[in-house]
Coordinates of C-alpha atoms in Angstrom, one line a residue:
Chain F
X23 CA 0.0 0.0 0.0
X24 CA 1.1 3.4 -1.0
X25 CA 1.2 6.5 1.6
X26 CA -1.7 8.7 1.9
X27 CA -0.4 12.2 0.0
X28 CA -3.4 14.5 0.3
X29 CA -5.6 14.6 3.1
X30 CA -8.8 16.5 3.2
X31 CA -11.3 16.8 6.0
X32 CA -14.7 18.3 6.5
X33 CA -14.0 21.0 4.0
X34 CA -16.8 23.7 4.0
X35 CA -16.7 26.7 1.4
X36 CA -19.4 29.4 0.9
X37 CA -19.7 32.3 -1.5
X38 CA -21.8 34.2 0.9
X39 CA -24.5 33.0 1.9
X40 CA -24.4 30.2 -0.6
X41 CA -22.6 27.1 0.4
X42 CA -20.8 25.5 -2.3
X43 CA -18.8 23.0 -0.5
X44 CA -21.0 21.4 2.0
X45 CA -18.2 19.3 4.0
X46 CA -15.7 16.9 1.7
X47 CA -13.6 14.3 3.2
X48 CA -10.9 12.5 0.7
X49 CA -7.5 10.9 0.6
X50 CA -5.4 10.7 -2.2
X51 CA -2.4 8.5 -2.2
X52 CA 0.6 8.8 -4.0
X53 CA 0.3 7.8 -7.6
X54 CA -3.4 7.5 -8.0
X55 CA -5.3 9.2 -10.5
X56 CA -8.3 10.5 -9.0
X57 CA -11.1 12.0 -11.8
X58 CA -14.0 14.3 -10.0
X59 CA -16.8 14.8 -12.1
X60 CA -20.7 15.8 -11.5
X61 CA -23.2 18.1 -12.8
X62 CA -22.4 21.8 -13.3
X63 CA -22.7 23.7 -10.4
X64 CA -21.9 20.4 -8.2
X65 CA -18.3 22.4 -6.6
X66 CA -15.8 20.2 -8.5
X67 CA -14.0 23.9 -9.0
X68 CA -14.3 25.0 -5.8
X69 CA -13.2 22.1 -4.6
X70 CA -10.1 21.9 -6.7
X71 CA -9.3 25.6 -6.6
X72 CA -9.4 25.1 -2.4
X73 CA -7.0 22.8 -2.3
X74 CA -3.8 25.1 -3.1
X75 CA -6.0 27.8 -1.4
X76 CA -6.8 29.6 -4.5
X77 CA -10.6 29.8 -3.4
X78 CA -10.4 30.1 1.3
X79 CA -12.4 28.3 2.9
X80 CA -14.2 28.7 5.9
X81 CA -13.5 25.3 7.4
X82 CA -11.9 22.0 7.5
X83 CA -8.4 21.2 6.5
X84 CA -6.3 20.6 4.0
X85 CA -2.8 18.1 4.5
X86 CA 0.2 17.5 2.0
X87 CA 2.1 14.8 3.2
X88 CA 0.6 15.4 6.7
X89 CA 1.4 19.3 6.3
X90 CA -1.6 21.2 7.6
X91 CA -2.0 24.0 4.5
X92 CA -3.6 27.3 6.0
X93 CA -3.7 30.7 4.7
X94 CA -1.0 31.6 8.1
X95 CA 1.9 29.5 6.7
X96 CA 3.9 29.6 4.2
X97 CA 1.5 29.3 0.7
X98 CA 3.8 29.6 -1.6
X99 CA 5.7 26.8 -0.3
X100 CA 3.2 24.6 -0.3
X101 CA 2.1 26.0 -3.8
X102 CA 5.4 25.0 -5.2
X103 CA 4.7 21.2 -4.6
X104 CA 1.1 21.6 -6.2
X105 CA 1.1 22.1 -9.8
X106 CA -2.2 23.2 -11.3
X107 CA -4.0 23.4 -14.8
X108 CA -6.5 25.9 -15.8
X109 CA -9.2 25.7 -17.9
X110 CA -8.3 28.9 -19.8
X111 CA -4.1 27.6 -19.9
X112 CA -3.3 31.4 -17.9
X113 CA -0.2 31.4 -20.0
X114 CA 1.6 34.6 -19.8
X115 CA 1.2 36.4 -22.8
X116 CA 4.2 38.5 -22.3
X117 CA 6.6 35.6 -22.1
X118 CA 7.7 33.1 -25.1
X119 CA 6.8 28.9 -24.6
X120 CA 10.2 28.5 -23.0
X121 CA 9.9 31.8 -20.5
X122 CA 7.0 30.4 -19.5
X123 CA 8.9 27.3 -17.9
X124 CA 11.7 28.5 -16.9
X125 CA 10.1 31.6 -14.6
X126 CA 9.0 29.9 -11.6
X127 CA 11.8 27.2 -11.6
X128 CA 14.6 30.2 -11.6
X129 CA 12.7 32.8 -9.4
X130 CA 11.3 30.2 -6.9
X131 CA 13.3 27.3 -6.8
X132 CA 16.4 29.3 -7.5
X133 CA 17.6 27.4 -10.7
X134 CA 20.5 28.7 -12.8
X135 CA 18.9 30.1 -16.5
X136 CA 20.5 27.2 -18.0
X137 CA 19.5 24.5 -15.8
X138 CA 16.1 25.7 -15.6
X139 CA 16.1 26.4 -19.7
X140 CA 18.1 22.2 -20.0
X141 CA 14.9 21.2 -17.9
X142 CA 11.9 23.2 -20.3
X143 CA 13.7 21.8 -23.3
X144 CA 13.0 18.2 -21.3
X145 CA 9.6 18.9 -20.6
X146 CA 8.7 20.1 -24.4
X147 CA 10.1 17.5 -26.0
X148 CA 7.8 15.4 -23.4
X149 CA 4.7 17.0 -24.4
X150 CA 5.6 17.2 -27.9
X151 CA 5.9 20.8 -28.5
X152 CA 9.6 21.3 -28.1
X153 CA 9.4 23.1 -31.8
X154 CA 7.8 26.2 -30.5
X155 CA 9.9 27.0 -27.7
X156 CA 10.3 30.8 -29.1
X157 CA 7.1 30.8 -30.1
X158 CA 4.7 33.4 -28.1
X159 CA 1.6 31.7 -26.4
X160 CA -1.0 33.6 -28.7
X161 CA 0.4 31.7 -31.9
X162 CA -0.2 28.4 -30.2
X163 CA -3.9 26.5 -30.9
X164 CA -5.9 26.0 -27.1
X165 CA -4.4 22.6 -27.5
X166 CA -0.7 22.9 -27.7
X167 CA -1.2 26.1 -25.0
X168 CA -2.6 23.6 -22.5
X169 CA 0.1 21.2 -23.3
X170 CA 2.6 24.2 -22.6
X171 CA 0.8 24.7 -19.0
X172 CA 0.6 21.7 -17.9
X173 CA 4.4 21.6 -18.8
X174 CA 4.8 24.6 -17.1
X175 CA 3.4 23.2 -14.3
X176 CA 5.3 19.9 -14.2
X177 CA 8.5 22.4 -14.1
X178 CA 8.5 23.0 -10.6
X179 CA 8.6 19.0 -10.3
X180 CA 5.1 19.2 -8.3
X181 CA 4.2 16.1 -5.7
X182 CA 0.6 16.0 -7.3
X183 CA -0.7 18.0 -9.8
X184 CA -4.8 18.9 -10.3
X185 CA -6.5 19.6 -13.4
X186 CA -9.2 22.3 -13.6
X187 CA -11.5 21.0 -16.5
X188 CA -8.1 21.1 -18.7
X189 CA -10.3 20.2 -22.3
X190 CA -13.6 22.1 -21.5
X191 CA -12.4 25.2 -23.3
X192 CA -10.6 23.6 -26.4
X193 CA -12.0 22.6 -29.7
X194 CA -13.0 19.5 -30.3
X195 CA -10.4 18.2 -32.4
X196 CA -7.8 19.3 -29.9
X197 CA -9.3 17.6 -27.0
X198 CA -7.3 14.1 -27.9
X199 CA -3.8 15.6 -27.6
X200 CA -4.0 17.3 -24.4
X201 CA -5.5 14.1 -23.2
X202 CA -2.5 11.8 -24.3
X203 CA -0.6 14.3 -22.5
X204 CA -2.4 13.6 -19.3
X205 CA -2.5 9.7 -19.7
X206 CA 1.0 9.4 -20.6
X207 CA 1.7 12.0 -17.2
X208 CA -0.7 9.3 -15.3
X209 CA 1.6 6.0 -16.9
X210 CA 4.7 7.9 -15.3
X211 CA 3.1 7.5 -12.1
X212 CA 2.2 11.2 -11.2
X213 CA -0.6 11.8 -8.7
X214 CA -3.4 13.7 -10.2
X215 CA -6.8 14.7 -9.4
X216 CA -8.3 16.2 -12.5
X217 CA -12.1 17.8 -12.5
X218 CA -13.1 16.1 -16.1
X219 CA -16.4 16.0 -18.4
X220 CA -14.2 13.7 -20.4
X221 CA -15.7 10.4 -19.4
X222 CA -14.2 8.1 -22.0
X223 CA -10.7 9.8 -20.3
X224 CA -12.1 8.9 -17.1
X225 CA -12.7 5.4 -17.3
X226 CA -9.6 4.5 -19.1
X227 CA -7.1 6.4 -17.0
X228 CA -8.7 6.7 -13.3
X229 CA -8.4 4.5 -10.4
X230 CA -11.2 5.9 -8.8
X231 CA -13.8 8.2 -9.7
X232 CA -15.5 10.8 -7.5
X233 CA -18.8 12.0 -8.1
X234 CA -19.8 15.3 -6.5
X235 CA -23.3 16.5 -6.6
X236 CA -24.3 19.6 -4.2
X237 CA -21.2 20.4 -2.4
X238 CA -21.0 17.1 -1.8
X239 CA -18.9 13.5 -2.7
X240 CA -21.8 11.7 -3.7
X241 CA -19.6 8.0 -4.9
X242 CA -16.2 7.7 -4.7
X243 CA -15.4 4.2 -6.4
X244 CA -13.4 2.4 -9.2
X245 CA -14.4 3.9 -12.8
X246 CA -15.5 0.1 -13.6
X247 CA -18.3 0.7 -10.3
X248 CA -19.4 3.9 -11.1
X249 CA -20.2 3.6 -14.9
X250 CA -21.2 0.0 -14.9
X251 CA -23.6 0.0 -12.3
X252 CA -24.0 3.5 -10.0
X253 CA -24.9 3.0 -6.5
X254 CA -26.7 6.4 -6.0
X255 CA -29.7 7.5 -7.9
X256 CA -27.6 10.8 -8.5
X257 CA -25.0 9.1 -10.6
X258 CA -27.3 7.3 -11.9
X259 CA -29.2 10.1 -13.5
X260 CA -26.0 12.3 -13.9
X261 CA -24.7 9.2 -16.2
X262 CA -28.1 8.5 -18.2
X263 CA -28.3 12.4 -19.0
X264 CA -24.3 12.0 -20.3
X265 CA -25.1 8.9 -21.9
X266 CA -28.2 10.2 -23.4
X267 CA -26.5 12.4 -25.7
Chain U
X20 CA 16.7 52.9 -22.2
X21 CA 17.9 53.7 -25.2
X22 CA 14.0 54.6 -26.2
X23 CA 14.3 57.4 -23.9
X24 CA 17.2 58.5 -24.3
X25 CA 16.8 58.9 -28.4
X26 CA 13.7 60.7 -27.5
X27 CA 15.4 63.1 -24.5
X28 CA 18.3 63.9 -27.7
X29 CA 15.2 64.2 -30.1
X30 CA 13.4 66.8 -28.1
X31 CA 16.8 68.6 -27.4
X32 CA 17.5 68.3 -31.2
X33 CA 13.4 69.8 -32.2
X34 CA 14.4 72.6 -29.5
X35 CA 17.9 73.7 -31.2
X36 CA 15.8 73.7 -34.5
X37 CA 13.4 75.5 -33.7
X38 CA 15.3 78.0 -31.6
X39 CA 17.5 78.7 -35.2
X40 CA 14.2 78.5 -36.6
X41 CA 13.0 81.8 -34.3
X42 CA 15.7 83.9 -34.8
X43 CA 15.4 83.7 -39.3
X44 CA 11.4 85.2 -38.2
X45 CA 10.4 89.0 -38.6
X46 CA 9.8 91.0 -35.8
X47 CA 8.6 91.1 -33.1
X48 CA 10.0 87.4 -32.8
X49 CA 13.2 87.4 -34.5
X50 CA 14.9 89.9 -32.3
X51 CA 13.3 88.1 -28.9
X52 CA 13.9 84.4 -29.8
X53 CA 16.3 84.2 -27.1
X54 CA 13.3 84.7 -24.8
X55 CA 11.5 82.4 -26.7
X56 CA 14.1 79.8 -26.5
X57 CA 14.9 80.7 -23.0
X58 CA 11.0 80.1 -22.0
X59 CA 10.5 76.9 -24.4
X60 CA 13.6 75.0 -22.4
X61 CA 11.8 76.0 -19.0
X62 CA 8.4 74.4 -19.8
X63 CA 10.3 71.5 -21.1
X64 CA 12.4 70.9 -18.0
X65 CA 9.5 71.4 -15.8
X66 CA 7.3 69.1 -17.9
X67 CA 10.3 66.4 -17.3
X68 CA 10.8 67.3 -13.7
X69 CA 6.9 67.0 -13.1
X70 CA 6.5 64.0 -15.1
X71 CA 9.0 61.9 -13.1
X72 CA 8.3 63.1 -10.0
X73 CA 4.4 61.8 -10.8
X74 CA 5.6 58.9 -13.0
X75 CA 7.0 57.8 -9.4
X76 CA 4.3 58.7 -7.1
X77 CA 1.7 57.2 -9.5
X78 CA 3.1 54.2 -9.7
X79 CA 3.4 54.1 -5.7
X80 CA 0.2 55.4 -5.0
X81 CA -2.0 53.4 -7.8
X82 CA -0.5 50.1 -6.2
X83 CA -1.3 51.2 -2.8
X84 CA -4.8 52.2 -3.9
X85 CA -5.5 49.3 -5.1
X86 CA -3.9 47.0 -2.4
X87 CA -6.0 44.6 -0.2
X88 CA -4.7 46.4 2.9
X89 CA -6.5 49.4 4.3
X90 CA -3.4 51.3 5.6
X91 CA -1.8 51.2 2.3
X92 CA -5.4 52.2 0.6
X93 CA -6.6 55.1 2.9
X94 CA -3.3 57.3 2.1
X95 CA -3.8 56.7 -1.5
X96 CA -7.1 57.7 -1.6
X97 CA -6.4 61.0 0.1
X98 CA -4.2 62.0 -2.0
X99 CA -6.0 60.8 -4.6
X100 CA -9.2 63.3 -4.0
X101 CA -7.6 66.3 -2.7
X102 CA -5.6 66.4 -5.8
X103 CA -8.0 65.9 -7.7
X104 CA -10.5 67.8 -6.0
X105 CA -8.7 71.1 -6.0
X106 CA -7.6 73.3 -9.1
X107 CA -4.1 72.8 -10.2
X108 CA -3.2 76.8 -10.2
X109 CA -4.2 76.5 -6.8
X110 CA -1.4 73.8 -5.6
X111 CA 1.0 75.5 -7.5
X112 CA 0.1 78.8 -5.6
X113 CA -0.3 76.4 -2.5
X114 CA 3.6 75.1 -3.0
X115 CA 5.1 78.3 -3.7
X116 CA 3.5 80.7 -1.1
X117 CA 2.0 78.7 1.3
X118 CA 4.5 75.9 2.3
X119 CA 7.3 78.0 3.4
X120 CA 4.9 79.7 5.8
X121 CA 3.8 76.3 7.6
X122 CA 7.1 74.9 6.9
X123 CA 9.7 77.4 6.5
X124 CA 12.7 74.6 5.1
X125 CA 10.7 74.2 2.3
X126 CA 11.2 77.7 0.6
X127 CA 11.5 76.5 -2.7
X128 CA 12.7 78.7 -5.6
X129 CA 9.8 79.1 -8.5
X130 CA 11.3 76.6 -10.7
X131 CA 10.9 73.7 -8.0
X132 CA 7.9 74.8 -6.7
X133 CA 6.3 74.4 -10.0
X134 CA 7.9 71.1 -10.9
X135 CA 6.8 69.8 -7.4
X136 CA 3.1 71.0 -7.5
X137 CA 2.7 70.0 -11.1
X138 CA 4.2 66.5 -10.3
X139 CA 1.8 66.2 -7.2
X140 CA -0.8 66.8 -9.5
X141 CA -0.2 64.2 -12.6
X142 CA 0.5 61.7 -9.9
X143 CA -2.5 61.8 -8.7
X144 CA -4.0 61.1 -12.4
X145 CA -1.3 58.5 -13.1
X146 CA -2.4 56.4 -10.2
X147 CA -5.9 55.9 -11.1
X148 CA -4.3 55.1 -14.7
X149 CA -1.8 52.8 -13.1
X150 CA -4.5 51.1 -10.5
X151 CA -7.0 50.7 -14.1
X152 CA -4.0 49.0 -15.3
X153 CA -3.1 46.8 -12.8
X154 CA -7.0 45.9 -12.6
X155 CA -7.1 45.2 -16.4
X156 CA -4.5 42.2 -16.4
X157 CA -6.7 38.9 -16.2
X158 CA -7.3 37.4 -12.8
X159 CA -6.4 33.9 -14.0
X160 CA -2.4 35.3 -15.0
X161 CA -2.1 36.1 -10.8
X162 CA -3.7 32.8 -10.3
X163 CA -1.3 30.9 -12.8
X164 CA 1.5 32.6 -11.2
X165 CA 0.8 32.0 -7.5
X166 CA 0.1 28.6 -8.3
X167 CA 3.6 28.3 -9.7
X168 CA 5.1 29.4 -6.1
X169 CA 5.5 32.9 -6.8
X170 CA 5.0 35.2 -4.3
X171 CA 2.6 38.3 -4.1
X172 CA 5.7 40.4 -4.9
X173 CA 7.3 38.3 -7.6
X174 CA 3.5 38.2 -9.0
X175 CA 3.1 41.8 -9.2
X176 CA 7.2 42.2 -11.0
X177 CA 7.1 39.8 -13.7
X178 CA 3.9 38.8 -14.6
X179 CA 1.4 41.4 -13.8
X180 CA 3.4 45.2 -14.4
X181 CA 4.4 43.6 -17.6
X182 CA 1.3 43.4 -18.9
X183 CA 0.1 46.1 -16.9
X184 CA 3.0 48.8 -18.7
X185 CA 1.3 48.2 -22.3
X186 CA -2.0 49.1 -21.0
X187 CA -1.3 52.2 -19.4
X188 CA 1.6 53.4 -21.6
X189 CA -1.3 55.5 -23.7
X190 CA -3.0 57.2 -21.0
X191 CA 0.1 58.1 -19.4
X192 CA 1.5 60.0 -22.0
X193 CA -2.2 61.8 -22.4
X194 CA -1.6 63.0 -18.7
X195 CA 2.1 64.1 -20.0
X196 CA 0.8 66.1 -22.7
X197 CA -1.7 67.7 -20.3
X198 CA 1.0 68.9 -18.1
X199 CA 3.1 70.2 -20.8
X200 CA 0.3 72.6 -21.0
X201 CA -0.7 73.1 -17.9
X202 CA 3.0 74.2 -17.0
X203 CA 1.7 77.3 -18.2
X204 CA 0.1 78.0 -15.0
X205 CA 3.5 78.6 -13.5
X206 CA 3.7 81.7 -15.0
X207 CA 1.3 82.5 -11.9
X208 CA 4.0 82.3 -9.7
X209 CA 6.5 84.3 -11.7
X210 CA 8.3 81.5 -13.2
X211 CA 9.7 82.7 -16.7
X212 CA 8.5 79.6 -18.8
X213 CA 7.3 79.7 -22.1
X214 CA 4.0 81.5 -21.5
X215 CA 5.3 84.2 -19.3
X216 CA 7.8 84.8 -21.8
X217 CA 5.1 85.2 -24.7
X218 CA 2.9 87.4 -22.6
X219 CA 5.9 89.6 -21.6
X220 CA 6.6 90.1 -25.0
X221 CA 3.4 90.6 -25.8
X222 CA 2.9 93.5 -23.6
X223 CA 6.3 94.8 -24.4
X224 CA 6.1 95.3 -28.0
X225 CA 1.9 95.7 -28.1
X226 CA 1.8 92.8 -30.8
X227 CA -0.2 90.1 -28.8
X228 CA -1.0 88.6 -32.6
X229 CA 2.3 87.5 -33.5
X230 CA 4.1 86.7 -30.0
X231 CA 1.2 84.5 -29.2
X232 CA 0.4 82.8 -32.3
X233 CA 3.9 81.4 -31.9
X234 CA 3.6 80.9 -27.9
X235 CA 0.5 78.3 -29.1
X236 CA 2.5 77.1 -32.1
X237 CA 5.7 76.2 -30.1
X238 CA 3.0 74.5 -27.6
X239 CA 1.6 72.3 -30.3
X240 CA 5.1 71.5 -32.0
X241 CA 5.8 69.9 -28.6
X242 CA 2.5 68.4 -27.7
X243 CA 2.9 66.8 -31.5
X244 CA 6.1 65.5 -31.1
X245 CA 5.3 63.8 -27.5
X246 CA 2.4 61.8 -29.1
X247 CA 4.5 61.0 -32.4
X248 CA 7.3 59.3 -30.1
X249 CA 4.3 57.3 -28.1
X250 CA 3.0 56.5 -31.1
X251 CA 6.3 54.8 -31.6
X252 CA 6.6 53.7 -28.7
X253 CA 3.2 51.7 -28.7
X254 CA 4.0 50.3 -31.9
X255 CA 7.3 48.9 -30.8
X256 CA 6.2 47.1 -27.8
X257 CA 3.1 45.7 -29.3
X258 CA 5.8 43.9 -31.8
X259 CA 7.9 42.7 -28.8
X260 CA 4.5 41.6 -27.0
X261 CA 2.8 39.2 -29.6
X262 CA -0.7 39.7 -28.0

């Protein structure tokens, strides 16, 4: 059995007085691919965004490798060993593909330009884009941008990484090579925890899938389980309305 | 760098020219360009001065108005509506007579005093420009980057002022222009700038027609040239940017 990486406990978020996140409880362990998914509106985002802090919370907790993370430490510390996707990519315009990479490695970590740069070049090559390294991001299609962020991300050599509905704002056509990206980063044996509509993604790559519905985990089970034979009337419905399509 | 300092030499460069320029005119100007001259080089030095000095305090005061922290804001936003509250003749008047009264080390000559007050005064502007700025960069860049480990700080210096400079670079030079003219106003307090110089002319040789027509002329040559170089200056950085 593999150690427990992520801990979450009785996590509570509201925007207001509406309560989005109505008390989650998960552990992730090292290497597992966890896929969230659920109707709009169900806090997958919210739950994803809380867990580098990038939405507070009002209560519960949050542990990295048994780490409490709280807005009073150190966040960007703990930030460093989280990589995140976006649904938008967030690559900075301003910057070429390879400044992009090499940013955070030589301003946070402290990496030397060329060790930082010898490491991008790495990462490229690994998510196939390697030949637009001068490139600007606004020249790139949605899906060789993502592919740059989630190499970006992988720069900082991040524990787990989590995916914000990485395909939701890509063409179609572009969907299938960002997720290649994400399966082969899954075969390596990173941990992920990626907030998906992708369900053919899902069931192919996950070892378990969590289904949220009202601020709430609803099933959290293999993908075999959950889209064979759904134990709550939710999933059941949420996957007939998919299915239905 | 070198942008600015090709435009400083260009500016110095349009003044020489025009000062030869001056002199080849028929009276009244021709035999008073050195007052011209003399006057033109005033108003330029003050509109640099001033323009620093609120470059500076813009840039200070539009990130502490916008900050998350009350202490930082409240300052900001003083200054913010008292300068802009209040007519800019009257701060001028303000700095000059006023000041060395309540604090008598700060008995500044009419040249200071001007470039001071007028600096107060487009810093004031700047910083609401600088804050809009700031404001207009996408939330989701400051989320990208603090995801990445970067602090607040490192945030702000290379991913959000980058994009920030391109956005305000426009207005700014608008408030520049408009304190080029305004500098005029200094000729309340005695300070022998370009308009002072005109008017004293003026009322020396009785030919307000003339002396002033070239008093607005030189005014507009400058005012032209300042929005030419931005004009450049946009151009260049929106090839570097690729947005």
């Amino acid at each position: 059995m593999s150690e427990v990486l992520l801990s979450i406990r009785a996590l509570h978020k509201s925007y207001g007085s509406f309560h989005v996140l109505k008390g989650i409880d998960l552990d992730v362990k090292t290497k597992e691919v966890l896929c969230v998914v659920g109707p709009s509106g169900s806090g997958k985002s919210s739950f994803i965004r809380s867990i580098n802090q990038l939405e507070p919370y009002q209560s519960g907790e949050v542990r990295l490798h048994g780490h409490l993370i709280d807005s009073n430490m150190n966040i960007d510390k703990i930030r460093q060993e989280i990589g995140m996707v976006f649904q938008s990519f967030n690559l900075f315009p301003h910057l070429t593909v390879l400044e992009n990479l090499t940013l955070a490695p030589m301003r946070v970590r402290g990496l030397s330009a060329q060790q930082a740069k010898a490491k991008a070049l790495e990462l490229l090559r690994r998510v196939n884009i390697v030949e637009q390294k001068d490139k600007y991001p606004s020249k790139l299609s949605g899906g060789q941008q993502q592919r740059v962020a989630i190499a970006r991300a992988l720069a900082m050599e991040p524990k787990i990484m989590l995916f914000d509905e990485p395909t939701s704002a890509l063409d179609p056509e572009m969907i299938s090579e960002v997720l290649n990206v994400m399966k082969d980063l899954a075969k390596s044996g990173m941990t992920m925890i990626v907030v998906t509509h992708e369900m053919g993604f899902a069931r192919e790559v996950a070892d378990r899938v969590i289904f949220m519905d009202g601020g709430l985990i609803v099933e959290d089970t293999t993908p075999d389980e959950f889209f064979t034979s759904p134990k709550h009337p939710r999933s059941q419905l949420f996957l007939s309305q998919i299915l239905a399509r | 760098m070198t942008f600015l300092l090709g435009s400083f030499l260009g500016f110095a460069a349009l003044s020489f020219v025009l000062g030869k320029i001056l002199v080849l005119l028929p009276e009244p100007i021709g035999s008073r360009s050195d007052l011209f001259v003399e006057g033109a080089k005033v108003t330029l030095l003050i509109t640099l001065n001033s323009a620093l000095i609120g470059l500076v305090l813009g840039v200070l005061m539009g990130l502490a108005r916008g900050s998350p922290r009350a202490w930082l804001r409240a300052p900001a936003l003083a200054y913010i509506w008292l300068i802009r509250g209040t007519p800019v003749l009257v701060q001028i008047m303000f700095v000059f007579y006023a000041l060395p009264v309540l604090v008598p080390q700060l008995q500044l000559d009419e040249f200071w005093a001007a470039s001071i007050a007028l600096g107060l005064n487009v810093g004031a502007y700047n910083a609401e420009v600088i804050r809009a700025g700031i404001q207009a960069v996408p939330q989701g860049q400051t989320e990208a980057a603090r995801s990445l480990g970067l602090s607040n700080v490192s945030t702000l210096r290379w991913i959000v002022l980058p994009q920030a400079i391109r956005i305000v670079v426009p207005p700014l030079v608008n408030n520049i222009v408009a304190l080029l003219k305004d500098s005029s106003l200094a000729s309340a307090i005695g300070l022998l700038e370009l308009t002072l110089a005109g008017n004293r002319i003026s009322s020396e040789t009785f030919l307000p027609v003339p002396v002033l027509t070239t008093v607005a002329a030189l005014y507009l040559i400058y005012t032209t040239a300042i929005t030419i170089v931005t004009t450049l200056l946009e151009r260049m950085m929106k090839l570097r940017a690729h947005v």
